[in-house]
Amino acid sequence: MENRIRMQIFIFFYILGLNIFQASGADNSTQMQYFTVTIEKNAFNNITAILTRFDMDDLVVDRINMTTNCTQVGITTMCTCLPGYKWSDKVCQSSHSCCDNSCNFTNKAPMCIANSTVNIKGSISLSSLDYQNCLADTSTPQYKSCNEALKLKLQRVYSTLRGFDALHITKYSVGSVIAAFDIIISAISTQDLFNKSQALTKDLNATLNMQTTGVVQMSIPSYSVCYTSQHTVTCTSEDDLGVNPIWKLKRQNVEYDITNGTEAQVTSQPRITKVDLKRITELWEGEYTCSYKIQSDSLTITHKASAVLDVALLPKTDISTSPQFPYCTKNSDLLTVKLSCKIAPNNDSYNVTWDKKDIIAAIIPETYSTGQTDFSATTVVSCNSKDTAEVTCIFKNTCNNDLTSTQEQQQNTSTTINIIPVGGTHCNSDGVWKETKAGYTAVIQCSGAAGQILRPCSILGVWEQEDSQCVNQNLYNVLQKAIIVDIGLGSLDGNAATVFSQLQGATNNSRTINSFANINTSVQVLVSLSGKLQEISNTSTVNDFLTSSSNLLDRSLNNSWTNYKNNNQTLAETYLDSVERLIYMSNLTSESKKTNIAVGTCNEKGCNNTVFNVNVTLEGSNTGIVKTTGFQQLQDYLPHSDNNSQPNSIVVSITTENKQNSVMITIDFPLLSPRPRNVQMQCVAWDNNTHSWSQNGCEWQGANNLGRCICNHLSSFAILMSRYPLQIDGETEITYTGLCVSIISLLISLVIEMTVWSAVVKTNTLYLRHTAHINISLCLIIADCCFLASSIDKIPEIWCQTFVVLKHFCYLAMFFWMLCLSSTLLHQAVFLFHNVSKKNYLRFSLVLGYVCPFLIVFITFLTNNSGAEGSYYNRDGCWLVYNGLLQGSIFTFILPIGIIIFINVFSMLVVIMKLLDHPKSTDKSLEKEKGAAKTVLRTVILLTPIFGITWSLGFAVMILDLTSGNIVFIVNYAFILLNAFQGLFILLTTCLGDKMVREAVLNRLRKKTSASMSESSSKLDSSWKK
């Protein structure tokens, strides 16, 4: 028996030797051969002693091993792989029960292969024309000859590898000539494979790509691992492959690189590499691949191992009841409530139960078109029960900690059933909102979006406003990806690039994100990435980030930036902080401008950037790259609790590459709205500690540099403008007091004029003077009275308009009568012997004093929308409109009185010069100098009030801004005092200061006194006689 077996084997290998491939060099060709030996069962133990080495002339047969043990069992054959061997992948895939176990076959049983068997898939690209016929039809002789020649060429190279089993060319394709082939080798030296393949590429002048399976062995749990458990996936190789491995995970037809992250840690050493999974969820389920890629000029060999990790998942559940608040009526005792527990699409099987006793209907799973599965049941609740019923939905899975132990995990989700008792306070049904118990919140799921819509029912049973937390589904998906960018699935930079790209796409259409929930979700994406990234070096990623950040500031989204506080920080603050950090870490070397965000960069000493017309200059040492960012609209969203001011510039953020202890930053802001006169501006920086604007370290440069700020630290900056102009303390009180005194003084002055008129007015000159005095006093009295009347709060519009017209006319008339007076004095001073008749003077004065002001007021009234508010006058103060330099109706008042004051000053100077003009004398005594000085001073004092020269301070008041310092307040107080009390000064200078008038008044008083005394004496004498 033994000799017969040996003879059969000898003959088999002899025939084999005649057909073995012949190597083309010094190396020997090898060939694996498989054969079946049928023996008696009792001879099985002796067979290994017979299968020994055979030596022939040029053939050596060795490594004769048994691989498979098969036994006939009825009509089937039961086979088992012997130690060191396994079923091929083909057998495992056809019958999963065969892997690592005995297997039954009805047809011819396959043989097991060595555990060290290596499968190679190769692709060789041939540039030589010698193999063009391989692209011909497979039935042609040319194809067969070409195919056989190439196959023989490959076999002569790879048959020299120890353990060579088979080589097959599977197909040809175009691209020069590309041949795909498969090689099976029982064991391999990776260095031999590389050397021989490299020699083949040189010999054929070809490019060769090869992928091996079996060189690298993967160790992975073969059972369903528990949810959130920890496991390690390991790859080993017999040889040191000399390159770092690449780990990948394929899930749902998407392939991810596995890198170091919060949930995965990759470590590699020679001959071994592993991935430690710290928290296994559905994200880590799928096919794992580790590969070593070895390359030279025309050769690429990838050693690869793959296996599948199965995870016993626990679902994310959404529990609800229908109705949400069961409504009890007088005739009801028990109410039926449907319990619903929905889970996302999932292929796992669960044991689902409800933790409630009164389940009256079985759990019925129902799958919707969205892929969601609803596990529902029915229960009953009692209207008489005072206890709140709680129900819990329980999902259980089955998983393994290792090969031998099995356990159950469960996911519990609970809710309460809140009944509305008979007569209980509640909100009535309103459209989609069903009856809701008072003090509770009704919830409905968003349609076509992620999230819920909430509507509280107040304790009084009144519906409150809806709170929509619906988030655009695409935007919601972007946030979920942002949360996991750093877990180790894919590179952090690559994942971030994908998220920014998708965020940019999701926010491009502002109409799809026009809600607070969507803006909040978008900002949370930026928050997540700003906390996980260290650097953004990819230009397209930076562009996507800036575009998406700019999209969120679109003007159409103004109402979506609700000032909702979360942990004392508003959404706008969170946005600013996140974008600042992302810009700081971005590789920006040149200006980048989007619709609502612009970034300027520089790295020079004395750096200067311009964003949205805001010019920023930074002085510092070793600043590195300076980045200046401008944000449109953001100033309106940042919290500002001071109701006395408002933002009047965009927000500008400044960061430097290197930390700075001392800097000087000059910022020139263009103002968003014009600054009214006397309005205080504040240069402010955002304070993250107080969550508010702060003036610390910043200084406004005053009214002459409206938009300029100088700051000594880095931050985000803006300008605030006061809502109200600066007020002069006591201004109103002084004005009203002065006007009252002025009116009384003017009335006294008129009484005096009328009283002394016949005694004083004896020449044409005096007639002209006193006529002007009376008209000036009358005009000023009317104007001052109108001024006081228009100061009443909530004055009717028609009265306000009337008072403005009267003040405009009367003040102008007063100044034109002052012009008449100064013209008369100037004429007398220059033309001493020329007299003007009273009739001509009256005609001239009436035309100049009343007709000219009337024409000015009339034309101004008509040309300003017929005296319309905002065009001709302002309701605030009932006075003319000022719109800037030479703009507004106020200048129809300012320009005439300015010209008149100039002429009056000129006239006064001429009068002074004439008074000082005396014969020249060598005797210039001190007394004469003093006399001249007194003359000048007396003239100025007497003429200034009646010439209206004190009003010249009004030009200084208009030119100077109250924010410029204390000197401006002094000028304003002087203007208020001198003009509010102008009537008093006129009384003092024109009546009491005039010697003739004073004497006439005294004489009149003396006459009255003498007459009174004479009458008293007469009465006394008469009484004595009696």
PDB file of C-alpha atoms in Angstrom, residues 104 121 387 406 466 562 867 871 939:
ATOM      1  CA  ASN A 104     -20.435  20.447   3.986  1.00  0.00           C
ATOM      2  CA  LYS A 121      -3.944  41.953  -8.174  1.00  0.00           C
ATOM      3  CA  ASP A 387     -50.619  61.450  39.875  1.00  0.00           C
ATOM      4  CA  THR A 406     -22.826  38.368  25.643  1.00  0.00           C
ATOM      5  CA  GLU A 466     -44.591  80.503  18.962  1.00  0.00           C
ATOM      6  CA  THR A 562     -32.446  88.148  18.149  1.00  0.00           C
ATOM      7  CA  GLY A 867     -42.972 126.306   5.413  1.00  0.00           C
ATOM      8  CA  SER A 871     -37.642 121.877   5.573  1.00  0.00           C
ATOM      9  CA  THR A 939     -18.784 154.314  22.670  1.00  0.00           C
TER      10      THR A 939
END
